[in-house]
PQR file with spaces between the fields and no chain letter, atoms N, CA, C, O and H, PARSE charges and radii, in Angstrom:
ATOM       1  N    UNK     1     136.685  178.046  185.968 -0.4000 1.5000
ATOM       2  CA   UNK     1     136.959  179.315  186.640 -0.0000 2.0000
ATOM       3  C    UNK     1     136.005  179.472  187.820  0.5500 1.7000
ATOM       4  O    UNK     1     134.822  179.152  187.705 -0.5500 1.4000
ATOM       5  N    UNK     2     136.498  179.952  188.929 -0.4000 1.5000
ATOM       6  CA   UNK     2     135.692  180.234  190.106 -0.0000 2.0000
ATOM       7  C    UNK     2     135.118  181.640  189.977  0.5500 1.7000
ATOM       8  O    UNK     2     135.833  182.628  190.147 -0.5500 1.4000
ATOM       9  H    UNK     2     137.459  180.213  189.022  0.4000 1.0000
ATOM      10  N    UNK     3     133.832  181.724  189.679 -0.4000 1.5000
ATOM      11  CA   UNK     3     133.185  183.009  189.438 -0.0000 2.0000
ATOM      12  C    UNK     3     133.270  183.923  190.649  0.5500 1.7000
ATOM      13  O    UNK     3     133.543  185.115  190.504 -0.5500 1.4000
ATOM      14  H    UNK     3     133.252  180.921  189.541  0.4000 1.0000
ATOM      15  N    UNK     4     133.042  183.384  191.839 -0.4000 1.5000
ATOM      16  CA   UNK     4     133.094  184.205  193.049 -0.0000 2.0000
ATOM      17  C    UNK     4     134.489  184.772  193.245  0.5500 1.7000
ATOM      18  O    UNK     4     134.643  185.948  193.572 -0.5500 1.4000
ATOM      19  H    UNK     4     132.821  182.416  191.956  0.4000 1.0000
ATOM      20  N    UNK     5     135.493  183.955  193.050 -0.4000 1.5000
ATOM      21  CA   UNK     5     136.875  184.423  193.201 -0.0000 2.0000
ATOM      22  C    UNK     5     137.159  185.562  192.219  0.5500 1.7000
ATOM      23  O    UNK     5     137.821  186.538  192.569 -0.5500 1.4000
ATOM      24  H    UNK     5     135.368  182.999  192.784  0.4000 1.0000
ATOM      25  N    UNK     6     136.661  185.433  191.006 -0.4000 1.5000
ATOM      26  CA   UNK     6     136.857  186.472  189.990 -0.0000 2.0000
ATOM      27  C    UNK     6     136.130  187.762  190.385  0.5500 1.7000
ATOM      28  O    UNK     6     136.668  188.853  190.201 -0.5500 1.4000
ATOM      29  H    UNK     6     136.123  184.640  190.722  0.4000 1.0000
ATOM      30  N    UNK     7     134.927  187.646  190.919 -0.4000 1.5000
ATOM      31  CA   UNK     7     134.193  188.834  191.365 -0.0000 2.0000
ATOM      32  C    UNK     7     134.914  189.515  192.524  0.5500 1.7000
ATOM      33  O    UNK     7     134.991  190.743  192.574 -0.5500 1.4000
ATOM      34  H    UNK     7     134.490  186.759  191.068  0.4000 1.0000
ATOM      35  N    UNK     8     135.437  188.727  193.448 -0.4000 1.5000
ATOM      36  CA   UNK     8     136.203  189.287  194.562 -0.0000 2.0000
ATOM      37  C    UNK     8     137.425  190.030  194.020  0.5500 1.7000
ATOM      38  O    UNK     8     137.730  191.138  194.463 -0.5500 1.4000
ATOM      39  H    UNK     8     135.375  187.730  193.407  0.4000 1.0000
ATOM      40  N    UNK     9     138.113  189.427  193.075 -0.4000 1.5000
ATOM      41  CA   UNK     9     139.292  190.068  192.487 -0.0000 2.0000
ATOM      42  C    UNK     9     138.917  191.395  191.832  0.5500 1.7000
ATOM      43  O    UNK     9     139.594  192.405  192.027 -0.5500 1.4000
ATOM      44  H    UNK     9     137.866  188.527  192.715  0.4000 1.0000
ATOM      45  N    UNK    10     137.843  191.384  191.062 -0.4000 1.5000
ATOM      46  CA   UNK    10     137.422  192.611  190.370 -0.0000 2.0000
ATOM      47  C    UNK    10     136.974  193.686  191.359  0.5500 1.7000
ATOM      48  O    UNK    10     137.330  194.854  191.211 -0.5500 1.4000
ATOM      49  H    UNK    10     137.294  190.563  190.904  0.4000 1.0000
ATOM      50  N    UNK    11     136.194  193.293  192.366 -0.4000 1.5000
ATOM      51  CA   UNK    11     135.744  194.262  193.372 -0.0000 2.0000
ATOM      52  C    UNK    11     136.935  194.851  194.127  0.5500 1.7000
ATOM      53  O    UNK    11     136.969  196.053  194.393 -0.5500 1.4000
ATOM      54  H    UNK    11     135.905  192.344  192.487  0.4000 1.0000
ATOM      55  N    UNK    12     137.901  194.017  194.470 -0.4000 1.5000
ATOM      56  CA   UNK    12     139.089  194.495  195.172 -0.0000 2.0000
ATOM      57  C    UNK    12     139.921  195.433  194.308  0.5500 1.7000
ATOM      58  O    UNK    12     140.544  196.359  194.827 -0.5500 1.4000
ATOM      59  H    UNK    12     137.873  193.041  194.254  0.4000 1.0000
ATOM      60  N    UNK    13     139.940  195.204  192.995 -0.4000 1.5000
ATOM      61  CA   UNK    13     140.649  196.124  192.099 -0.0000 2.0000
ATOM      62  C    UNK    13     140.000  197.501  192.121  0.5500 1.7000
ATOM      63  O    UNK    13     140.690  198.520  192.135 -0.5500 1.4000
ATOM      64  H    UNK    13     139.434  194.451  192.574  0.4000 1.0000
ATOM      65  N    UNK    14     138.676  197.526  192.125 -0.4000 1.5000
ATOM      66  CA   UNK    14     137.960  198.799  192.187 -0.0000 2.0000
ATOM      67  C    UNK    14     138.295  199.505  193.500  0.5500 1.7000
ATOM      68  O    UNK    14     138.606  200.696  193.506 -0.5500 1.4000
ATOM      69  H    UNK    14     138.115  196.698  192.114  0.4000 1.0000
ATOM      70  N    UNK    15     138.231  198.776  194.601 -0.4000 1.5000
ATOM      71  CA   UNK    15     138.549  199.353  195.914 -0.0000 2.0000
ATOM      72  C    UNK    15     139.989  199.860  195.955  0.5500 1.7000
ATOM      73  O    UNK    15     140.261  200.915  196.527 -0.5500 1.4000
ATOM      74  H    UNK    15     137.978  197.809  194.596  0.4000 1.0000
ATOM      75  N    UNK    16     140.904  199.115  195.355 -0.4000 1.5000
ATOM      76  CA   UNK    16     142.311  199.535  195.334 -0.0000 2.0000
ATOM      77  C    UNK    16     142.479  200.855  194.586  0.5500 1.7000
ATOM      78  O    UNK    16     143.285  201.699  194.979 -0.5500 1.4000
ATOM      79  H    UNK    16     140.683  198.257  194.890  0.4000 1.0000
ATOM      80  N    UNK    17     141.721  201.028  193.514 -0.4000 1.5000
ATOM      81  CA   UNK    17     141.775  202.277  192.751 -0.0000 2.0000
ATOM      82  C    UNK    17     141.338  203.453  193.632  0.5500 1.7000
ATOM      83  O    UNK    17     141.962  204.514  193.606 -0.5500 1.4000
ATOM      84  H    UNK    17     141.066  200.343  193.195  0.4000 1.0000
ATOM      85  N    UNK    18     140.281  203.268  194.400 -0.4000 1.5000
ATOM      86  CA   UNK    18     139.715  204.362  195.190 -0.0000 2.0000
ATOM      87  C    UNK    18     140.300  204.477  196.597  0.5500 1.7000
ATOM      88  O    UNK    18     139.934  205.404  197.321 -0.5500 1.4000
ATOM      89  H    UNK    18     139.774  202.406  194.421  0.4000 1.0000
ATOM      90  N    UNK    19     141.190  203.579  197.014 -0.4000 1.5000
ATOM      91  CA   UNK    19     141.660  203.589  198.398 -0.0000 2.0000
ATOM      92  C    UNK    19     142.451  204.832  198.784  0.5500 1.7000
ATOM      93  O    UNK    19     142.605  205.106  199.974 -0.5500 1.4000
ATOM      94  H    UNK    19     141.487  202.826  196.427  0.4000 1.0000
ATOM      95  N    UNK    20     142.956  205.592  197.817 -0.4000 1.5000
ATOM      96  CA   UNK    20     143.676  206.821  198.151 -0.0000 2.0000
ATOM      97  C    UNK    20     142.713  207.973  198.445  0.5500 1.7000
ATOM      98  O    UNK    20     143.135  209.025  198.925 -0.5500 1.4000
ATOM      99  H    UNK    20     142.831  205.370  196.850  0.4000 1.0000
ATOM     100  N    UNK    21     141.432  207.781  198.162 -0.4000 1.5000
ATOM     101  CA   UNK    21     140.406  208.775  198.471 -0.0000 2.0000
ATOM     102  C    UNK    21     140.136  208.734  199.975  0.5500 1.7000
ATOM     103  O    UNK    21     140.475  207.757  200.642 -0.5500 1.4000
ATOM     104  H    UNK    21     141.090  206.927  197.771  0.4000 1.0000
ATOM     105  N    UNK    22     139.518  209.808  200.512 -0.4000 1.5000
ATOM     106  CA   UNK    22     139.057  209.709  201.905 -0.0000 2.0000
ATOM     107  C    UNK    22     138.146  208.482  202.036  0.5500 1.7000
ATOM     108  O    UNK    22     137.421  208.145  201.100 -0.5500 1.4000
ATOM     109  H    UNK    22     139.242  210.602  199.969  0.4000 1.0000
ATOM     110  N    UNK    23     138.183  207.822  203.188 -0.4000 1.5000
ATOM     111  CA   UNK    23     137.519  206.528  203.372 -0.0000 2.0000
ATOM     112  C    UNK    23     136.059  206.521  202.922  0.5500 1.7000
ATOM     113  O    UNK    23     135.658  205.653  202.147 -0.5500 1.4000
ATOM     114  H    UNK    23     138.773  208.096  203.948  0.4000 1.0000
ATOM     115  N    UNK    24     135.260  207.479  203.399 -0.4000 1.5000
ATOM     116  CA   UNK    24     133.840  207.501  203.039 -0.0000 2.0000
ATOM     117  C    UNK    24     133.649  207.656  201.538  0.5500 1.7000
ATOM     118  O    UNK    24     132.778  207.020  200.944 -0.5500 1.4000
ATOM     119  H    UNK    24     135.586  208.184  204.028  0.4000 1.0000
ATOM     120  N    UNK    25     134.459  208.497  200.937 -0.4000 1.5000
ATOM     121  CA   UNK    25     134.364  208.706  199.488 -0.0000 2.0000
ATOM     122  C    UNK    25     134.773  207.443  198.724  0.5500 1.7000
ATOM     123  O    UNK    25     134.167  207.106  197.707 -0.5500 1.4000
ATOM     124  H    UNK    25     135.167  209.013  201.419  0.4000 1.0000
ATOM     125  N    UNK    26     135.790  206.757  199.210 -0.4000 1.5000
ATOM     126  CA   UNK    26     136.228  205.511  198.567 -0.0000 2.0000
ATOM     127  C    UNK    26     135.108  204.478  198.584  0.5500 1.7000
ATOM     128  O    UNK    26     134.885  203.780  197.595 -0.5500 1.4000
ATOM     129  H    UNK    26     136.282  207.031  200.036  0.4000 1.0000
ATOM     130  N    UNK    27     134.407  204.383  199.703 -0.4000 1.5000
ATOM     131  CA   UNK    27     133.293  203.439  199.820 -0.0000 2.0000
ATOM     132  C    UNK    27     132.169  203.833  198.861  0.5500 1.7000
ATOM     133  O    UNK    27     131.635  202.984  198.148 -0.5500 1.4000
ATOM     134  H    UNK    27     134.588  204.950  200.507  0.4000 1.0000
ATOM     135  N    UNK    28     131.813  205.107  198.843 -0.4000 1.5000
ATOM     136  CA   UNK    28     130.747  205.600  197.962 -0.0000 2.0000
ATOM     137  C    UNK    28     131.101  205.365  196.499  0.5500 1.7000
ATOM     138  O    UNK    28     130.260  204.903  195.728 -0.5500 1.4000
ATOM     139  H    UNK    28     132.248  205.797  199.422  0.4000 1.0000
ATOM     140  N    UNK    29     132.316  205.674  196.113 -0.4000 1.5000
ATOM     141  CA   UNK    29     132.738  205.512  194.717 -0.0000 2.0000
ATOM     142  C    UNK    29     132.796  204.039  194.314  0.5500 1.7000
ATOM     143  O    UNK    29     132.421  203.680  193.198 -0.5500 1.4000
ATOM     144  H    UNK    29     132.999  206.050  196.739  0.4000 1.0000
ATOM     145  N    UNK    30     133.265  203.196  195.218 -0.4000 1.5000
ATOM     146  CA   UNK    30     133.318  201.765  194.926 -0.0000 2.0000
ATOM     147  C    UNK    30     131.905  201.215  194.737  0.5500 1.7000
ATOM     148  O    UNK    30     131.641  200.491  193.778 -0.5500 1.4000
ATOM     149  H    UNK    30     133.570  203.487  196.124  0.4000 1.0000
ATOM     150  N    UNK    31     131.012  201.554  195.642 -0.4000 1.5000
ATOM     151  CA   UNK    31     129.618  201.108  195.518 -0.0000 2.0000
ATOM     152  C    UNK    31     128.997  201.648  194.238  0.5500 1.7000
ATOM     153  O    UNK    31     128.290  200.926  193.535 -0.5500 1.4000
ATOM     154  H    UNK    31     131.227  202.142  196.422  0.4000 1.0000
ATOM     155  N    UNK    32     129.254  202.899  193.938 -0.4000 1.5000
ATOM     156  CA   UNK    32     128.707  203.508  192.731 -0.0000 2.0000
ATOM     157  C    UNK    32     129.197  202.831  191.468  0.5500 1.7000
ATOM     158  O    UNK    32     128.428  202.608  190.533 -0.5500 1.4000
ATOM     159  H    UNK    32     129.828  203.486  194.509  0.4000 1.0000
ATOM     160  N    UNK    33     130.472  202.505  191.442 -0.4000 1.5000
ATOM     161  CA   UNK    33     131.038  201.831  190.271 -0.0000 2.0000
ATOM     162  C    UNK    33     130.399  200.455  190.085  0.5500 1.7000
ATOM     163  O    UNK    33     130.006  200.088  188.978 -0.5500 1.4000
ATOM     164  H    UNK    33     131.097  202.685  192.202  0.4000 1.0000
ATOM     165  N    UNK    34     130.300  199.710  191.164 -0.4000 1.5000
ATOM     166  CA   UNK    34     129.708  198.371  191.080 -0.0000 2.0000
ATOM     167  C    UNK    34     128.240  198.474  190.657  0.5500 1.7000
ATOM     168  O    UNK    34     127.778  197.695  189.823 -0.5500 1.4000
ATOM     169  H    UNK    34     130.618  200.008  192.064  0.4000 1.0000
ATOM     170  N    UNK    35     127.516  199.425  191.224 -0.4000 1.5000
ATOM     171  CA   UNK    35     126.105  199.588  190.879 -0.0000 2.0000
ATOM     172  C    UNK    35     125.940  199.986  189.405  0.5500 1.7000
ATOM     173  O    UNK    35     125.024  199.516  188.731 -0.5500 1.4000
ATOM     174  H    UNK    35     127.892  200.058  191.901  0.4000 1.0000
ATOM     175  N    UNK    36     126.819  200.841  188.920 -0.4000 1.5000
ATOM     176  CA   UNK    36     126.691  201.367  187.552 -0.0000 2.0000
ATOM     177  C    UNK    36     127.157  200.388  186.475  0.5500 1.7000
ATOM     178  O    UNK    36     126.586  200.343  185.386 -0.5500 1.4000
ATOM     179  H    UNK    36     127.563  201.223  189.468  0.4000 1.0000
ATOM     180  N    UNK    37     128.192  199.606  186.777 -0.4000 1.5000
ATOM     181  CA   UNK    37     128.833  198.831  185.718 -0.0000 2.0000
ATOM     182  C    UNK    37     128.695  197.312  185.834  0.5500 1.7000
ATOM     183  O    UNK    37     128.990  196.594  184.878 -0.5500 1.4000
ATOM     184  H    UNK    37     128.657  199.643  187.662  0.4000 1.0000
ATOM     185  N    UNK    38     128.262  196.824  186.966 -0.4000 1.5000
ATOM     186  CA   UNK    38     128.099  195.378  187.122 -0.0000 2.0000
ATOM     187  C    UNK    38     126.648  195.010  186.847  0.5500 1.7000
ATOM     188  O    UNK    38     125.729  195.724  187.249 -0.5500 1.4000
ATOM     189  H    UNK    38     128.023  197.407  187.743  0.4000 1.0000
ATOM     190  N    UNK    39     126.452  193.909  186.171 -0.4000 1.5000
ATOM     191  CA   UNK    39     125.086  193.462  185.920 -0.0000 2.0000
ATOM     192  C    UNK    39     124.485  192.944  187.229  0.5500 1.7000
ATOM     193  O    UNK    39     125.223  192.554  188.135 -0.5500 1.4000
ATOM     194  H    UNK    39     127.198  193.328  185.845  0.4000 1.0000
ATOM     195  N    UNK    40     123.149  192.938  187.336 -0.4000 1.5000
ATOM     196  CA   UNK    40     122.503  192.544  188.594 -0.0000 2.0000
ATOM     197  C    UNK    40     122.942  191.185  189.143  0.5500 1.7000
ATOM     198  O    UNK    40     123.087  191.033  190.356 -0.5500 1.4000
ATOM     199  H    UNK    40     122.550  193.255  186.600  0.4000 1.0000
ATOM     200  N    UNK    41     123.155  190.204  188.278 -0.4000 1.5000
ATOM     201  CA   UNK    41     123.575  188.882  188.778 -0.0000 2.0000
ATOM     202  C    UNK    41     124.953  188.943  189.428  0.5500 1.7000
ATOM     203  O    UNK    41     125.205  188.247  190.411 -0.5500 1.4000
ATOM     204  H    UNK    41     123.037  190.328  187.293  0.4000 1.0000
ATOM     205  N    UNK    42     125.841  189.763  188.890 -0.4000 1.5000
ATOM     206  CA   UNK    42     127.168  189.917  189.489 -0.0000 2.0000
ATOM     207  C    UNK    42     127.052  190.579  190.861  0.5500 1.7000
ATOM     208  O    UNK    42     127.676  190.142  191.828 -0.5500 1.4000
ATOM     209  H    UNK    42     125.637  190.329  188.091  0.4000 1.0000
ATOM     210  N    UNK    43     126.247  191.635  190.933 -0.4000 1.5000
ATOM     211  CA   UNK    43     126.053  192.313  192.230 -0.0000 2.0000
ATOM     212  C    UNK    43     125.449  191.357  193.246  0.5500 1.7000
ATOM     213  O    UNK    43     125.870  191.330  194.403 -0.5500 1.4000
ATOM     214  H    UNK    43     125.739  191.991  190.148  0.4000 1.0000
ATOM     215  N    UNK    44     124.465  190.572  192.823 -0.4000 1.5000
ATOM     216  CA   UNK    44     123.823  189.623  193.734 -0.0000 2.0000
ATOM     217  C    UNK    44     124.822  188.589  194.247  0.5500 1.7000
ATOM     218  O    UNK    44     124.819  188.250  195.431 -0.5500 1.4000
ATOM     219  H    UNK    44     124.123  190.594  191.884  0.4000 1.0000
ATOM     220  N    UNK    45     125.654  188.100  193.376 -0.4000 1.5000
ATOM     221  CA   UNK    45     126.671  187.111  193.779 -0.0000 2.0000
ATOM     222  C    UNK    45     127.641  187.713  194.799  0.5500 1.7000
ATOM     223  O    UNK    45     128.045  187.048  195.753 -0.5500 1.4000
ATOM     224  H    UNK    45     125.656  188.375  192.414  0.4000 1.0000
ATOM     225  N    UNK    46     128.011  188.991  194.580 -0.4000 1.5000
ATOM     226  CA   UNK    46     128.891  189.672  195.526 -0.0000 2.0000
ATOM     227  C    UNK    46     128.196  189.835  196.878  0.5500 1.7000
ATOM     228  O    UNK    46     128.813  189.612  197.920 -0.5500 1.4000
ATOM     229  H    UNK    46     127.682  189.531  193.805  0.4000 1.0000
ATOM     230  N    UNK    47     126.925  190.219  196.871 -0.4000 1.5000
ATOM     231  CA   UNK    47     126.169  190.354  198.120 -0.0000 2.0000
ATOM     232  C    UNK    47     126.089  189.024  198.853  0.5500 1.7000
ATOM     233  O    UNK    47     126.252  188.972  200.072 -0.5500 1.4000
ATOM     234  H    UNK    47     126.423  190.400  196.025  0.4000 1.0000
ATOM     235  N    UNK    48     125.841  187.955  198.117 -0.4000 1.5000
ATOM     236  CA   UNK    48     125.763  186.621  198.724 -0.0000 2.0000
ATOM     237  C    UNK    48     127.110  186.222  199.329  0.5500 1.7000
ATOM     238  O    UNK    48     127.167  185.671  200.428 -0.5500 1.4000
ATOM     239  H    UNK    48     125.709  187.997  197.126  0.4000 1.0000
ATOM     240  N    UNK    49     128.187  186.504  198.605 -0.4000 1.5000
ATOM     241  CA   UNK    49     129.522  186.172  199.120 -0.0000 2.0000
ATOM     242  C    UNK    49     129.804  186.960  200.398  0.5500 1.7000
ATOM     243  O    UNK    49     130.338  186.420  201.367 -0.5500 1.4000
ATOM     244  H    UNK    49     128.141  186.952  197.711  0.4000 1.0000
ATOM     245  N    UNK    50     129.443  188.229  200.387 -0.4000 1.5000
ATOM     246  CA   UNK    50     129.645  189.064  201.572 -0.0000 2.0000
ATOM     247  C    UNK    50     128.840  188.526  202.753  0.5500 1.7000
ATOM     248  O    UNK    50     129.348  188.464  203.873 -0.5500 1.4000
ATOM     249  H    UNK    50     129.009  188.668  199.600  0.4000 1.0000
ATOM     250  N    UNK    51     127.598  188.142  202.509 -0.4000 1.5000
ATOM     251  CA   UNK    51     126.735  187.602  203.574 -0.0000 2.0000
ATOM     252  C    UNK    51     127.271  186.290  204.134  0.5500 1.7000
ATOM     253  O    UNK    51     127.029  185.955  205.293 -0.5500 1.4000
ATOM     254  H    UNK    51     127.186  188.193  201.599  0.4000 1.0000
ATOM     255  N    UNK    52     127.999  185.551  203.305 -0.4000 1.5000
ATOM     256  CA   UNK    52     128.578  184.274  203.728 -0.0000 2.0000
ATOM     257  C    UNK    52     129.935  184.456  204.408  0.5500 1.7000
ATOM     258  O    UNK    52     130.641  183.477  204.654 -0.5500 1.4000
ATOM     259  H    UNK    52     128.196  185.823  202.363  0.4000 1.0000
ATOM     260  N    UNK    53     130.299  185.683  204.707 -0.4000 1.5000
ATOM     261  CA   UNK    53     131.567  185.937  205.399 -0.0000 2.0000
ATOM     262  C    UNK    53     132.500  186.835  204.632  0.5500 1.7000
ATOM     263  O    UNK    53     133.380  187.460  205.224 -0.5500 1.4000
ATOM     264  H    UNK    53     129.726  186.478  204.507  0.4000 1.0000
ATOM     265  N    UNK    54     132.330  186.915  203.317 -0.4000 1.5000
ATOM     266  CA   UNK    54     133.119  187.842  202.504 -0.0000 2.0000
ATOM     267  C    UNK    54     134.603  187.545  202.431  0.5500 1.7000
ATOM     268  O    UNK    54     135.422  188.461  202.358 -0.5500 1.4000
ATOM     269  H    UNK    54     131.615  186.407  202.836  0.4000 1.0000
ATOM     270  N    UNK    55     134.947  186.280  202.450 -0.4000 1.5000
ATOM     271  CA   UNK    55     136.362  185.912  202.421 -0.0000 2.0000
ATOM     272  C    UNK    55     137.087  186.600  201.265  0.5500 1.7000
ATOM     273  O    UNK    55     136.662  186.526  200.112 -0.5500 1.4000
ATOM     274  H    UNK    55     134.281  185.536  202.509  0.4000 1.0000
ATOM     275  N    UNK    56     138.191  187.270  201.601 -0.4000 1.5000
ATOM     276  CA   UNK    56     139.048  187.891  200.603 -0.0000 2.0000
ATOM     277  C    UNK    56     138.655  189.293  200.175  0.5500 1.7000
ATOM     278  O    UNK    56     139.380  189.925  199.406 -0.5500 1.4000
ATOM     279  H    UNK    56     138.537  187.330  202.538  0.4000 1.0000
ATOM     280  N    UNK    57     137.515  189.798  200.660 -0.4000 1.5000
ATOM     281  CA   UNK    57     137.078  191.131  200.242 -0.0000 2.0000
ATOM     282  C    UNK    57     137.849  192.229  200.968  0.5500 1.7000
ATOM     283  O    UNK    57     138.062  192.167  202.179 -0.5500 1.4000
ATOM     284  H    UNK    57     136.926  189.284  201.284  0.4000 1.0000
ATOM     285  N    UNK    58     138.257  193.222  200.210 -0.4000 1.5000
ATOM     286  CA   UNK    58     138.888  194.420  200.749 -0.0000 2.0000
ATOM     287  C    UNK    58     137.887  195.106  201.676  0.5500 1.7000
ATOM     288  O    UNK    58     136.682  195.048  201.430 -0.5500 1.4000
ATOM     289  H    UNK    58     138.085  193.273  199.226  0.4000 1.0000
ATOM     290  N    UNK    59     138.362  195.746  202.724 -0.4000 1.5000
ATOM     291  CA   UNK    59     137.496  196.438  203.685 -0.0000 2.0000
ATOM     292  C    UNK    59     136.580  197.460  203.001  0.5500 1.7000
ATOM     293  O    UNK    59     135.418  197.606  203.379 -0.5500 1.4000
ATOM     294  H    UNK    59     139.341  195.794  202.923  0.4000 1.0000
ATOM     295  N    UNK    60     137.102  198.156  202.006 -0.4000 1.5000
ATOM     296  CA   UNK    60     136.290  199.137  201.279 -0.0000 2.0000
ATOM     297  C    UNK    60     135.136  198.434  200.565  0.5500 1.7000
ATOM     298  O    UNK    60     134.018  198.949  200.547 -0.5500 1.4000
ATOM     299  H    UNK    60     138.046  198.037  201.699  0.4000 1.0000
ATOM     300  N    UNK    61     135.389  197.277  199.982 -0.4000 1.5000
ATOM     301  CA   UNK    61     134.329  196.523  199.299 -0.0000 2.0000
ATOM     302  C    UNK    61     133.286  196.083  200.313  0.5500 1.7000
ATOM     303  O    UNK    61     132.088  196.186  200.051 -0.5500 1.4000
ATOM     304  H    UNK    61     136.297  196.858  199.997  0.4000 1.0000
ATOM     305  N    UNK    62     133.721  195.600  201.454 -0.4000 1.5000
ATOM     306  CA   UNK    62     132.793  195.158  202.489 -0.0000 2.0000
ATOM     307  C    UNK    62     131.840  196.288  202.873  0.5500 1.7000
ATOM     308  O    UNK    62     130.638  196.069  203.027 -0.5500 1.4000
ATOM     309  H    UNK    62     134.695  195.517  201.666  0.4000 1.0000
ATOM     310  N    UNK    63     132.373  197.477  203.025 -0.4000 1.5000
ATOM     311  CA   UNK    63     131.536  198.622  203.371 -0.0000 2.0000
ATOM     312  C    UNK    63     130.679  199.059  202.182  0.5500 1.7000
ATOM     313  O    UNK    63     129.540  199.486  202.365 -0.5500 1.4000
ATOM     314  H    UNK    63     133.349  197.655  202.901  0.4000 1.0000
ATOM     315  N    UNK    64     131.212  198.956  200.984 -0.4000 1.5000
ATOM     316  CA   UNK    64     130.457  199.309  199.781 -0.0000 2.0000
ATOM     317  C    UNK    64     129.266  198.375  199.608  0.5500 1.7000
ATOM     318  O    UNK    64     128.194  198.807  199.183 -0.5500 1.4000
ATOM     319  H    UNK    64     132.138  198.609  200.835  0.4000 1.0000
ATOM     320  N    UNK    65     129.445  197.105  199.934 -0.4000 1.5000
ATOM     321  CA   UNK    65     128.356  196.136  199.826 -0.0000 2.0000
ATOM     322  C    UNK    65     127.190  196.563  200.716  0.5500 1.7000
ATOM     323  O    UNK    65     126.032  196.397  200.332 -0.5500 1.4000
ATOM     324  H    UNK    65     130.315  196.754  200.279  0.4000 1.0000
ATOM     325  N    UNK    66     127.475  197.104  201.884 -0.4000 1.5000
ATOM     326  CA   UNK    66     126.401  197.574  202.769 -0.0000 2.0000
ATOM     327  C    UNK    66     125.598  198.682  202.082  0.5500 1.7000
ATOM     328  O    UNK    66     124.378  198.749  202.232 -0.5500 1.4000
ATOM     329  H    UNK    66     128.416  197.238  202.195  0.4000 1.0000
ATOM     330  N    UNK    67     126.271  199.540  201.339 -0.4000 1.5000
ATOM     331  CA   UNK    67     125.575  200.598  200.596 -0.0000 2.0000
ATOM     332  C    UNK    67     124.760  199.998  199.456  0.5500 1.7000
ATOM     333  O    UNK    67     123.676  200.487  199.138 -0.5500 1.4000
ATOM     334  H    UNK    67     127.263  199.486  201.217  0.4000 1.0000
ATOM     335  N    UNK    68     125.273  198.954  198.851 -0.4000 1.5000
ATOM     336  CA   UNK    68     124.556  198.319  197.734 -0.0000 2.0000
ATOM     337  C    UNK    68     123.263  197.659  198.199  0.5500 1.7000
ATOM     338  O    UNK    68     122.335  197.489  197.407 -0.5500 1.4000
ATOM     339  H    UNK    68     126.154  198.556  199.109  0.4000 1.0000
ATOM     340  N    UNK    69     123.194  197.291  199.458 -0.4000 1.5000
ATOM     341  CA   UNK    69     121.996  196.663  199.999 -0.0000 2.0000
ATOM     342  C    UNK    69     120.861  197.669  200.163  0.5500 1.7000
ATOM     343  O    UNK    69     119.691  197.294  200.232 -0.5500 1.4000
ATOM     344  H    UNK    69     123.947  197.429  200.101  0.4000 1.0000
ATOM     345  N    UNK    70     121.221  198.960  200.225 -0.4000 1.5000
ATOM     346  CA   UNK    70     120.222  199.994  200.449 -0.0000 2.0000
ATOM     347  C    UNK    70     119.489  200.378  199.174  0.5500 1.7000
ATOM     348  O    UNK    70     119.724  199.798  198.114 -0.5500 1.4000
ATOM     349  H    UNK    70     122.171  199.265  200.168  0.4000 1.0000
ATOM     350  N    UNK    71     118.593  201.367  199.284 -0.4000 1.5000
ATOM     351  CA   UNK    71     117.839  201.826  198.116 -0.0000 2.0000
ATOM     352  C    UNK    71     118.756  202.459  197.077  0.5500 1.7000
ATOM     353  O    UNK    71     119.839  202.946  197.402 -0.5500 1.4000
ATOM     354  H    UNK    71     118.402  201.838  200.145  0.4000 1.0000
ATOM     355  N    UNK    72     118.314  202.445  195.839 -0.4000 1.5000
ATOM     356  CA   UNK    72     119.133  202.987  194.755 -0.0000 2.0000
ATOM     357  C    UNK    72     118.805  204.441  194.451  0.5500 1.7000
ATOM     358  O    UNK    72     119.231  204.962  193.420 -0.5500 1.4000
ATOM     359  H    UNK    72     117.434  202.050  195.575  0.4000 1.0000
ATOM     360  N    UNK    73     118.062  205.105  195.319 -0.4000 1.5000
ATOM     361  CA   UNK    73     117.714  206.511  195.119 -0.0000 2.0000
ATOM     362  C    UNK    73     118.946  207.362  195.322  0.5500 1.7000
ATOM     363  O    UNK    73     119.697  207.144  196.273 -0.5500 1.4000
ATOM     364  H    UNK    73     117.716  204.682  196.157  0.4000 1.0000
ATOM     365  N    UNK    74     119.168  208.321  194.452 -0.4000 1.5000
ATOM     366  CA   UNK    74     120.321  209.207  194.565 -0.0000 2.0000
ATOM     367  C    UNK    74     121.604  208.496  194.194  0.5500 1.7000
ATOM     368  O    UNK    74     121.606  207.565  193.388 -0.5500 1.4000
ATOM     369  H    UNK    74     118.558  208.498  193.680  0.4000 1.0000
ATOM     370  N    UNK    75     122.698  208.946  194.792 -0.4000 1.5000
ATOM     371  CA   UNK    75     124.000  208.339  194.484 -0.0000 2.0000
ATOM     372  C    UNK    75     124.151  207.048  195.249  0.5500 1.7000
ATOM     373  O    UNK    75     123.347  206.712  196.118 -0.5500 1.4000
ATOM     374  H    UNK    75     122.697  209.702  195.446  0.4000 1.0000
ATOM     375  N    UNK    76     125.215  206.325  194.897 -0.4000 1.5000
ATOM     376  CA   UNK    76     125.500  205.038  195.541 -0.0000 2.0000
ATOM     377  C    UNK    76     125.730  205.290  196.986  0.5500 1.7000
ATOM     378  O    UNK    76     125.989  204.354  197.742 -0.5500 1.4000
ATOM     379  H    UNK    76     125.868  206.598  194.190  0.4000 1.0000
């Protein structure tokens, strides 16, 4: 199994769930979900994939990853 491909699929599913929200809220909720429910190694792998070009990532995930790079104070 390709772990990165699976993480991209899962992240895109989260983004798809929130895509009907206003854009900023969708990004915040997607980042929050990933931060709350993904283990650190999964988040790190997603960040690395995004830094390498982020092939296949939904636009909301791409923006959520930028929030994940920031401090964890307050909400996502």
